[in-house]
PDB file of N, CA and C in Angstrom:
ATOM      1  N   ALA A  22     -35.150-201.150 -98.397  1.00  0.00           N
ATOM      2  CA  ALA A  22     -35.745-199.928 -97.890  1.00  0.00           C
ATOM      3  C   ALA A  22     -34.813-198.752 -98.129  1.00  0.00           C
ATOM      4  N   THR A  23     -33.520-198.942 -97.963  1.00  0.00           N
ATOM      5  CA  THR A  23     -32.576-197.844 -98.155  1.00  0.00           C
ATOM      6  C   THR A  23     -32.512-197.422 -99.621  1.00  0.00           C
ATOM      7  N   SER A  24     -32.480-198.391-100.520  1.00  0.00           N
ATOM      8  CA  SER A  24     -32.419-198.037-101.939  1.00  0.00           C
ATOM      9  C   SER A  24     -33.705-197.336-102.371  1.00  0.00           C
ATOM     10  N   ASN A  25     -34.832-197.765-101.858  1.00  0.00           N
ATOM     11  CA  ASN A  25     -36.089-197.110-102.181  1.00  0.00           C
ATOM     12  C   ASN A  25     -36.088-195.677-101.678  1.00  0.00           C
ATOM     13  N   GLY A  26     -35.554-195.439-100.502  1.00  0.00           N
ATOM     14  CA  GLY A  26     -35.472-194.087 -99.962  1.00  0.00           C
ATOM     15  C   GLY A  26     -34.544-193.199-100.764  1.00  0.00           C
ATOM     16  N   LEU A  27     -33.408-193.747-101.194  1.00  0.00           N
ATOM     17  CA  LEU A  27     -32.474-192.963-101.995  1.00  0.00           C
ATOM     18  C   LEU A  27     -33.051-192.613-103.358  1.00  0.00           C
ATOM     19  N   ILE A  28     -33.714-193.568-103.978  1.00  0.00           N
ATOM     20  CA  ILE A  28     -34.327-193.304-105.275  1.00  0.00           C
ATOM     21  C   ILE A  28     -35.473-192.310-105.131  1.00  0.00           C
ATOM     22  N   GLY A  29     -36.269-192.449-104.097  1.00  0.00           N
ATOM     23  CA  GLY A  29     -37.351-191.501-103.851  1.00  0.00           C
ATOM     24  C   GLY A  29     -36.837-190.101-103.577  1.00  0.00           C
ATOM     25  N   PHE A  30     -35.774-189.999-102.785  1.00  0.00           N
ATOM     26  CA  PHE A  30     -35.171-188.694-102.493  1.00  0.00           C
ATOM     27  C   PHE A  30     -34.668-188.035-103.776  1.00  0.00           C
ATOM     28  N   THR A  31     -34.002-188.815-104.625  1.00  0.00           N
ATOM     29  CA  THR A  31     -33.497-188.276-105.885  1.00  0.00           C
ATOM     30  C   THR A  31     -34.639-187.788-106.765  1.00  0.00           C
ATOM     31  N   GLY A  32     -35.716-188.543-106.831  1.00  0.00           N
ATOM     32  CA  GLY A  32     -36.869-188.131-107.627  1.00  0.00           C
ATOM     33  C   GLY A  32     -37.525-186.876-107.093  1.00  0.00           C
ATOM     34  N   TYR A  33     -37.690-186.797-105.770  1.00  0.00           N
ATOM     35  CA  TYR A  33     -38.301-185.613-105.176  1.00  0.00           C
ATOM     36  C   TYR A  33     -37.431-184.383-105.363  1.00  0.00           C
ATOM     37  N   MET A  34     -36.121-184.524-105.212  1.00  0.00           N
ATOM     38  CA  MET A  34     -35.227-183.376-105.404  1.00  0.00           C
ATOM     39  C   MET A  34     -35.214-182.931-106.866  1.00  0.00           C
ATOM     40  N   GLY A  35     -35.241-183.870-107.783  1.00  0.00           N
ATOM     41  CA  GLY A  35     -35.298-183.522-109.203  1.00  0.00           C
ATOM     42  C   GLY A  35     -36.575-182.785-109.550  1.00  0.00           C
ATOM     43  N   ALA A  36     -37.687-183.237-108.992  1.00  0.00           N
ATOM     44  CA  ALA A  36     -38.966-182.564-109.250  1.00  0.00           C
ATOM     45  C   ALA A  36     -38.997-181.179-108.632  1.00  0.00           C
ATOM     46  N   ALA A  37     -38.381-181.020-107.465  1.00  0.00           N
ATOM     47  CA  ALA A  37     -38.366-179.717-106.804  1.00  0.00           C
ATOM     48  C   ALA A  37     -37.481-178.729-107.545  1.00  0.00           C
ATOM     49  N   ILE A  38     -36.371-179.194-108.082  1.00  0.00           N
ATOM     50  CA  ILE A  38     -35.421-178.311-108.762  1.00  0.00           C
ATOM     51  C   ILE A  38     -35.824-178.054-110.217  1.00  0.00           C
ATOM     52  N   ALA A  39     -36.673-178.893-110.787  1.00  0.00           N
ATOM     53  CA  ALA A  39     -37.027-178.781-112.198  1.00  0.00           C
ATOM     54  C   ALA A  39     -37.690-177.446-112.533  1.00  0.00           C
ATOM     55  N   GLY A  40     -38.451-176.878-111.632  1.00  0.00           N
ATOM     56  CA  GLY A  40     -39.129-175.624-111.909  1.00  0.00           C
ATOM     57  C   GLY A  40     -38.261-174.396-111.741  1.00  0.00           C
ATOM     58  N   LEU A  41     -37.078-174.535-111.180  1.00  0.00           N
ATOM     59  CA  LEU A  41     -36.217-173.384-110.894  1.00  0.00           C
ATOM     60  C   LEU A  41     -35.788-172.625-112.148  1.00  0.00           C
ATOM     61  N   PRO A  42     -35.246-173.274-113.188  1.00  0.00           N
ATOM     62  CA  PRO A  42     -34.822-172.493-114.359  1.00  0.00           C
ATOM     63  C   PRO A  42     -35.976-171.751-115.032  1.00  0.00           C
ATOM     64  N   LEU A  43     -37.123-172.398-115.119  1.00  0.00           N
ATOM     65  CA  LEU A  43     -38.274-171.744-115.749  1.00  0.00           C
ATOM     66  C   LEU A  43     -38.774-170.585-114.900  1.00  0.00           C
ATOM     67  N   SER A  44     -38.780-170.730-113.595  1.00  0.00           N
ATOM     68  CA  SER A  44     -39.236-169.623-112.746  1.00  0.00           C
ATOM     69  C   SER A  44     -38.268-168.454-112.813  1.00  0.00           C
ATOM     70  N   LEU A  45     -36.972-168.713-112.883  1.00  0.00           N
ATOM     71  CA  LEU A  45     -36.001-167.628-113.031  1.00  0.00           C
ATOM     72  C   LEU A  45     -36.162-166.911-114.369  1.00  0.00           C
ATOM     73  N   LEU A  46     -36.456-167.658-115.407  1.00  0.00           N
ATOM     74  CA  LEU A  46     -36.686-167.060-116.724  1.00  0.00           C
ATOM     75  C   LEU A  46     -37.920-166.173-116.724  1.00  0.00           C
ATOM     76  N   VAL A  47     -38.999-166.633-116.107  1.00  0.00           N
ATOM     77  CA  VAL A  47     -40.235-165.858-116.059  1.00  0.00           C
ATOM     78  C   VAL A  47     -40.049-164.613-115.190  1.00  0.00           C
ATOM     79  N   GLN A  48     -39.325-164.736-114.089  1.00  0.00           N
ATOM     80  CA  GLN A  48     -39.105-163.582-113.223  1.00  0.00           C
ATOM     81  C   GLN A  48     -38.229-162.533-113.893  1.00  0.00           C
ATOM     82  N   SER A  49     -37.255-162.951-114.670  1.00  0.00           N
ATOM     83  CA  SER A  49     -36.347-161.980-115.276  1.00  0.00           C
ATOM     84  C   SER A  49     -36.895-161.362-116.556  1.00  0.00           C
ATOM     85  N   ARG A  50     -37.630-162.138-117.374  1.00  0.00           N
ATOM     86  CA  ARG A  50     -38.070-161.643-118.673  1.00  0.00           C
ATOM     87  C   ARG A  50     -39.583-161.531-118.805  1.00  0.00           C
ATOM     88  N   GLY A  51     -40.343-162.120-117.907  1.00  0.00           N
ATOM     89  CA  GLY A  51     -41.802-162.049-117.976  1.00  0.00           C
ATOM     90  C   GLY A  51     -42.382-163.196-118.787  1.00  0.00           C
ATOM     91  N   TRP A  52     -43.719-163.235-118.813  1.00  0.00           N
ATOM     92  CA  TRP A  52     -44.406-164.313-119.518  1.00  0.00           C
ATOM     93  C   TRP A  52     -44.309-164.145-121.021  1.00  0.00           C
ATOM     94  N   GLN A  53     -44.526-162.937-121.509  1.00  0.00           N
ATOM     95  CA  GLN A  53     -44.587-162.710-122.958  1.00  0.00           C
ATOM     96  C   GLN A  53     -43.227-162.852-123.636  1.00  0.00           C
ATOM     97  N   SER A  54     -42.168-162.395-122.989  1.00  0.00           N
ATOM     98  CA  SER A  54     -40.858-162.469-123.630  1.00  0.00           C
ATOM     99  C   SER A  54     -39.966-163.556-123.040  1.00  0.00           C
ATOM    100  N   GLY A  55     -40.462-164.339-122.117  1.00  0.00           N
ATOM    101  CA  GLY A  55     -39.659-165.394-121.511  1.00  0.00           C
ATOM    102  C   GLY A  55     -40.263-166.769-121.643  1.00  0.00           C
ATOM    103  N   PHE A  56     -41.461-166.939-121.080  1.00  0.00           N
ATOM    104  CA  PHE A  56     -42.066-168.266-121.027  1.00  0.00           C
ATOM    105  C   PHE A  56     -42.522-168.750-122.395  1.00  0.00           C
ATOM    106  N   PHE A  57     -43.280-167.915-123.098  1.00  0.00           N
ATOM    107  CA  PHE A  57     -43.858-168.374-124.368  1.00  0.00           C
ATOM    108  C   PHE A  57     -42.804-168.615-125.447  1.00  0.00           C
ATOM    109  N   PRO A  58     -41.772-167.765-125.594  1.00  0.00           N
ATOM    110  CA  PRO A  58     -40.705-168.129-126.546  1.00  0.00           C
ATOM    111  C   PRO A  58     -39.952-169.406-126.143  1.00  0.00           C
ATOM    112  N   ALA A  59     -39.762-169.620-124.843  1.00  0.00           N
ATOM    113  CA  ALA A  59     -39.108-170.854-124.398  1.00  0.00           C
ATOM    114  C   ALA A  59     -39.984-172.060-124.707  1.00  0.00           C
ATOM    115  N   LEU A  60     -41.284-171.925-124.520  1.00  0.00           N
ATOM    116  CA  LEU A  60     -42.213-173.011-124.823  1.00  0.00           C
ATOM    117  C   LEU A  60     -42.215-173.328-126.313  1.00  0.00           C
ATOM    118  N   MET A  61     -42.234-172.293-127.149  1.00  0.00           N
ATOM    119  CA  MET A  61     -42.214-172.516-128.596  1.00  0.00           C
ATOM    120  C   MET A  61     -40.887-173.117-129.049  1.00  0.00           C
ATOM    121  N   SER A  62     -39.788-172.673-128.452  1.00  0.00           N
ATOM    122  CA  SER A  62     -38.474-173.226-128.805  1.00  0.00           C
ATOM    123  C   SER A  62     -38.377-174.698-128.424  1.00  0.00           C
ATOM    124  N   ALA A  63     -38.879-175.041-127.253  1.00  0.00           N
ATOM    125  CA  ALA A  63     -38.846-176.446-126.818  1.00  0.00           C
ATOM    126  C   ALA A  63     -39.734-177.318-127.718  1.00  0.00           C
ATOM    127  N   SER A  64     -40.877-176.796-128.118  1.00  0.00           N
ATOM    128  CA  SER A  64     -41.765-177.552-129.012  1.00  0.00           C
ATOM    129  C   SER A  64     -41.120-177.759-130.371  1.00  0.00           C
ATOM    130  N   PHE A  65     -40.493-176.725-130.889  1.00  0.00           N
ATOM    131  CA  PHE A  65     -39.817-176.825-132.179  1.00  0.00           C
ATOM    132  C   PHE A  65     -38.659-177.822-132.103  1.00  0.00           C
ATOM    133  N   ALA A  66     -37.880-177.759-131.031  1.00  0.00           N
ATOM    134  CA  ALA A  66     -36.759-178.688-130.867  1.00  0.00           C
ATOM    135  C   ALA A  66     -37.254-180.136-130.768  1.00  0.00           C
ATOM    136  N   ALA A  67     -38.364-180.348-130.066  1.00  0.00           N
ATOM    137  CA  ALA A  67     -38.919-181.700-129.958  1.00  0.00           C
ATOM    138  C   ALA A  67     -39.382-182.212-131.316  1.00  0.00           C
ATOM    139  N   ALA A  68     -39.998-181.339-132.108  1.00  0.00           N
ATOM    140  CA  ALA A  68     -40.449-181.743-133.442  1.00  0.00           C
ATOM    141  C   ALA A  68     -39.261-182.092-134.337  1.00  0.00           C
ATOM    142  N   ILE A  69     -38.206-181.311-134.266  1.00  0.00           N
ATOM    143  CA  ILE A  69     -37.010-181.590-135.062  1.00  0.00           C
ATOM    144  C   ILE A  69     -36.364-182.908-134.630  1.00  0.00           C
ATOM    145  N   LEU A  70     -36.316-183.144-133.325  1.00  0.00           N
ATOM    146  CA  LEU A  70     -35.721-184.386-132.836  1.00  0.00           C
ATOM    147  C   LEU A  70     -36.542-185.615-133.206  1.00  0.00           C
ATOM    148  N   CYS A  71     -37.846-185.451-133.433  1.00  0.00           N
ATOM    149  CA  CYS A  71     -38.709-186.582-133.795  1.00  0.00           C
ATOM    150  C   CYS A  71     -38.733-186.852-135.295  1.00  0.00           C
ATOM    151  N   LEU A  72     -38.175-185.969-136.112  1.00  0.00           N
ATOM    152  CA  LEU A  72     -38.190-186.177-137.560  1.00  0.00           C
ATOM    153  C   LEU A  72     -37.535-187.490-138.008  1.00  0.00           C
ATOM    154  N   PRO A  73     -36.412-187.916-137.436  1.00  0.00           N
ATOM    155  CA  PRO A  73     -35.843-189.189-137.890  1.00  0.00           C
ATOM    156  C   PRO A  73     -36.744-190.393-137.626  1.00  0.00           C
ATOM    157  N   LEU A  74     -37.726-190.258-136.758  1.00  0.00           N
ATOM    158  CA  LEU A  74     -38.604-191.384-136.440  1.00  0.00           C
ATOM    159  C   LEU A  74     -39.726-191.577-137.453  1.00  0.00           C
ATOM    160  N   THR A  75     -39.824-190.705-138.448  1.00  0.00           N
ATOM    161  CA  THR A  75     -40.939-190.807-139.388  1.00  0.00           C
ATOM    162  C   THR A  75     -40.817-192.012-140.312  1.00  0.00           C
ATOM    163  N   HIS A  76     -39.614-192.509-140.551  1.00  0.00           N
ATOM    164  CA  HIS A  76     -39.433-193.646-141.461  1.00  0.00           C
ATOM    165  C   HIS A  76     -39.097-194.938-140.735  1.00  0.00           C
ATOM    166  N   VAL A  77     -39.323-194.986-139.447  1.00  0.00           N
ATOM    167  CA  VAL A  77     -39.041-196.193-138.679  1.00  0.00           C
ATOM    168  C   VAL A  77     -40.164-197.198-138.914  1.00  0.00           C
ATOM    169  N   ARG A  78     -39.792-198.414-139.203  1.00  0.00           N
ATOM    170  CA  ARG A  78     -40.786-199.468-139.446  1.00  0.00           C
ATOM    171  C   ARG A  78     -41.145-200.164-138.141  1.00  0.00           C
ATOM    172  N   THR A  79     -42.370-200.618-138.059  1.00  0.00           N
ATOM    173  CA  THR A  79     -42.788-201.378-136.893  1.00  0.00           C
ATOM    174  C   THR A  79     -42.188-202.779-136.965  1.00  0.00           C
ATOM    175  N   TRP A  80     -42.279-203.505-135.857  1.00  0.00           N
ATOM    176  CA  TRP A  80     -41.746-204.851-135.816  1.00  0.00           C
ATOM    177  C   TRP A  80     -42.427-205.729-136.854  1.00  0.00           C
ATOM    178  N   GLN A  81     -43.733-205.573-136.989  1.00  0.00           N
ATOM    179  CA  GLN A  81     -44.481-206.407-137.923  1.00  0.00           C
ATOM    180  C   GLN A  81     -44.107-206.091-139.373  1.00  0.00           C
ATOM    181  N   GLN A  82     -43.866-204.809-139.674  1.00  0.00           N
ATOM    182  CA  GLN A  82     -43.440-204.455-141.022  1.00  0.00           C
ATOM    183  C   GLN A  82     -42.064-205.030-141.328  1.00  0.00           C
ATOM    184  N   ARG A  83     -41.168-204.991-140.339  1.00  0.00           N
ATOM    185  CA  ARG A  83     -39.842-205.564-140.561  1.00  0.00           C
ATOM    186  C   ARG A  83     -39.902-207.071-140.751  1.00  0.00           C
ATOM    187  N   GLN A  84     -40.773-207.728-139.990  1.00  0.00           N
ATOM    188  CA  GLN A  84     -40.892-209.180-140.120  1.00  0.00           C
ATOM    189  C   GLN A  84     -41.479-209.564-141.471  1.00  0.00           C
ATOM    190  N   SER A  85     -42.501-208.849-141.929  1.00  0.00           N
ATOM    191  CA  SER A  85     -43.099-209.199-143.218  1.00  0.00           C
ATOM    192  C   SER A  85     -42.128-208.901-144.352  1.00  0.00           C
ATOM    193  N   ARG A  86     -41.355-207.833-144.224  1.00  0.00           N
ATOM    194  CA  ARG A  86     -40.373-207.525-145.256  1.00  0.00           C
ATOM    195  C   ARG A  86     -39.265-208.586-145.272  1.00  0.00           C
ATOM    196  N   HIS A  87     -38.882-209.055-144.085  1.00  0.00           N
ATOM    197  CA  HIS A  87     -37.857-210.099-144.003  1.00  0.00           C
ATOM    198  C   HIS A  87     -38.359-211.400-144.607  1.00  0.00           C
ATOM    199  N   SER A  88     -39.600-211.761-144.336  1.00  0.00           N
ATOM    200  CA  SER A  88     -40.120-213.018-144.879  1.00  0.00           C
ATOM    201  C   SER A  88     -40.277-212.932-146.391  1.00  0.00           C
ATOM    202  N   MET A  89     -40.581-211.742-146.906  1.00  0.00           N
ATOM    203  CA  MET A  89     -40.705-211.586-148.355  1.00  0.00           C
ATOM    204  C   MET A  89     -39.333-211.571-149.019  1.00  0.00           C
ATOM    205  N   SER A  90     -38.323-211.031-148.338  1.00  0.00           N
ATOM    206  CA  SER A  90     -37.005-210.982-148.953  1.00  0.00           C
ATOM    207  C   SER A  90     -36.328-212.356-148.973  1.00  0.00           C
ATOM    208  N   VAL A  91     -36.722-213.223-148.046  1.00  0.00           N
ATOM    209  CA  VAL A  91     -36.147-214.569-148.033  1.00  0.00           C
ATOM    210  C   VAL A  91     -36.651-215.370-149.223  1.00  0.00           C
ATOM    211  N   ASN A  92     -37.961-215.362-149.418  1.00  0.00           N
ATOM    212  CA  ASN A  92     -38.556-216.096-150.528  1.00  0.00           C
ATOM    213  C   ASN A  92     -39.833-215.368-150.946  1.00  0.00           C
ATOM    214  N   PRO A  93     -39.790-214.577-151.996  1.00  0.00           N
ATOM    215  CA  PRO A  93     -40.971-213.797-152.368  1.00  0.00           C
ATOM    216  C   PRO A  93     -42.171-214.638-152.797  1.00  0.00           C
ATOM    217  N   ASP A  94     -41.959-215.904-153.163  1.00  0.00           N
ATOM    218  CA  ASP A  94     -43.075-216.739-153.599  1.00  0.00           C
ATOM    219  C   ASP A  94     -43.834-217.349-152.434  1.00  0.00           C
ATOM    220  N   SER A  95     -43.262-217.321-151.235  1.00  0.00           N
ATOM    221  CA  SER A  95     -43.941-217.938-150.090  1.00  0.00           C
ATOM    222  C   SER A  95     -44.596-216.862-149.225  1.00  0.00           C
ATOM    223  N   CYS A  96     -45.627-216.257-149.749  1.00  0.00           N
ATOM    224  CA  CYS A  96     -46.351-215.202-149.031  1.00  0.00           C
ATOM    225  C   CYS A  96     -47.770-215.638-148.723  1.00  0.00           C
ATOM    226  N   GLU A  97     -47.961-216.925-148.457  1.00  0.00           N
ATOM    227  CA  GLU A  97     -49.308-217.400-148.184  1.00  0.00           C
ATOM    228  C   GLU A  97     -49.845-216.842-146.881  1.00  0.00           C
ATOM    229  N   ASN A  98     -48.941-216.504-145.930  1.00  0.00           N
ATOM    230  CA  ASN A  98     -49.409-216.033-144.632  1.00  0.00           C
ATOM    231  C   ASN A  98     -49.813-214.558-144.666  1.00  0.00           C
ATOM    232  N   LEU A  99     -49.499-213.840-145.718  1.00  0.00           N
ATOM    233  CA  LEU A  99     -49.893-212.438-145.841  1.00  0.00           C
ATOM    234  C   LEU A  99     -51.171-212.333-146.654  1.00  0.00           C
ATOM    235  N   GLN A 100     -52.160-211.706-146.119  1.00  0.00           N
ATOM    236  CA  GLN A 100     -53.408-211.505-146.838  1.00  0.00           C
ATOM    237  C   GLN A 100     -53.391-210.147-147.502  1.00  0.00           C
ATOM    238  N   GLN A 101     -54.141-209.997-148.561  1.00  0.00           N
ATOM    239  CA  GLN A 101     -54.123-208.756-149.326  1.00  0.00           C
ATOM    240  C   GLN A 101     -54.735-207.581-148.564  1.00  0.00           C
ATOM    241  N   ASN A 102     -55.865-207.782-147.912  1.00  0.00           N
ATOM    242  CA  ASN A 102     -56.582-206.683-147.268  1.00  0.00           C
ATOM    243  C   ASN A 102     -56.543-206.779-145.754  1.00  0.00           C
ATOM    244  N   GLN A 103     -55.451-207.226-145.208  1.00  0.00           N
ATOM    245  CA  GLN A 103     -55.343-207.399-143.770  1.00  0.00           C
ATOM    246  C   GLN A 103     -54.970-206.064-143.136  1.00  0.00           C
ATOM    247  N   VAL A 104     -55.753-205.661-142.121  1.00  0.00           N
ATOM    248  CA  VAL A 104     -55.527-204.402-141.431  1.00  0.00           C
ATOM    249  C   VAL A 104     -55.139-204.709-139.990  1.00  0.00           C
ATOM    250  N   TYR A 105     -54.064-204.085-139.513  1.00  0.00           N
ATOM    251  CA  TYR A 105     -53.606-204.299-138.148  1.00  0.00           C
ATOM    252  C   TYR A 105     -53.962-203.074-137.320  1.00  0.00           C
ATOM    253  N   THR A 106     -54.574-203.311-136.195  1.00  0.00           N
ATOM    254  CA  THR A 106     -54.873-202.220-135.277  1.00  0.00           C
ATOM    255  C   THR A 106     -54.195-202.520-133.953  1.00  0.00           C
ATOM    256  N   TYR A 107     -53.637-201.483-133.361  1.00  0.00           N
ATOM    257  CA  TYR A 107     -52.958-201.619-132.081  1.00  0.00           C
ATOM    258  C   TYR A 107     -53.590-200.666-131.091  1.00  0.00           C
ATOM    259  N   ILE A 108     -53.765-201.134-129.892  1.00  0.00           N
ATOM    260  CA  ILE A 108     -54.353-200.299-128.843  1.00  0.00           C
ATOM    261  C   ILE A 108     -53.283-200.018-127.809  1.00  0.00           C
TER     262      ILE A 108
END
């Protein structure tokens, strides 16, 4: 019970304090010159940080590549037109 209370308190305080920097920015510079440039900057930074993930292979791609690199002639388990869908 004590650990749950401490973790809950930390989460609630983090959520309460999270809006403070953005509210100070909006109050000092306004919506047009404060909030929207900050929003665009954060979106751009997130897109840049996600760029290295574009060439990451899925687990299944890594496994099929590993099985082919071990013995390229033993690919009976791979079908030519097999499509994988994930939900």
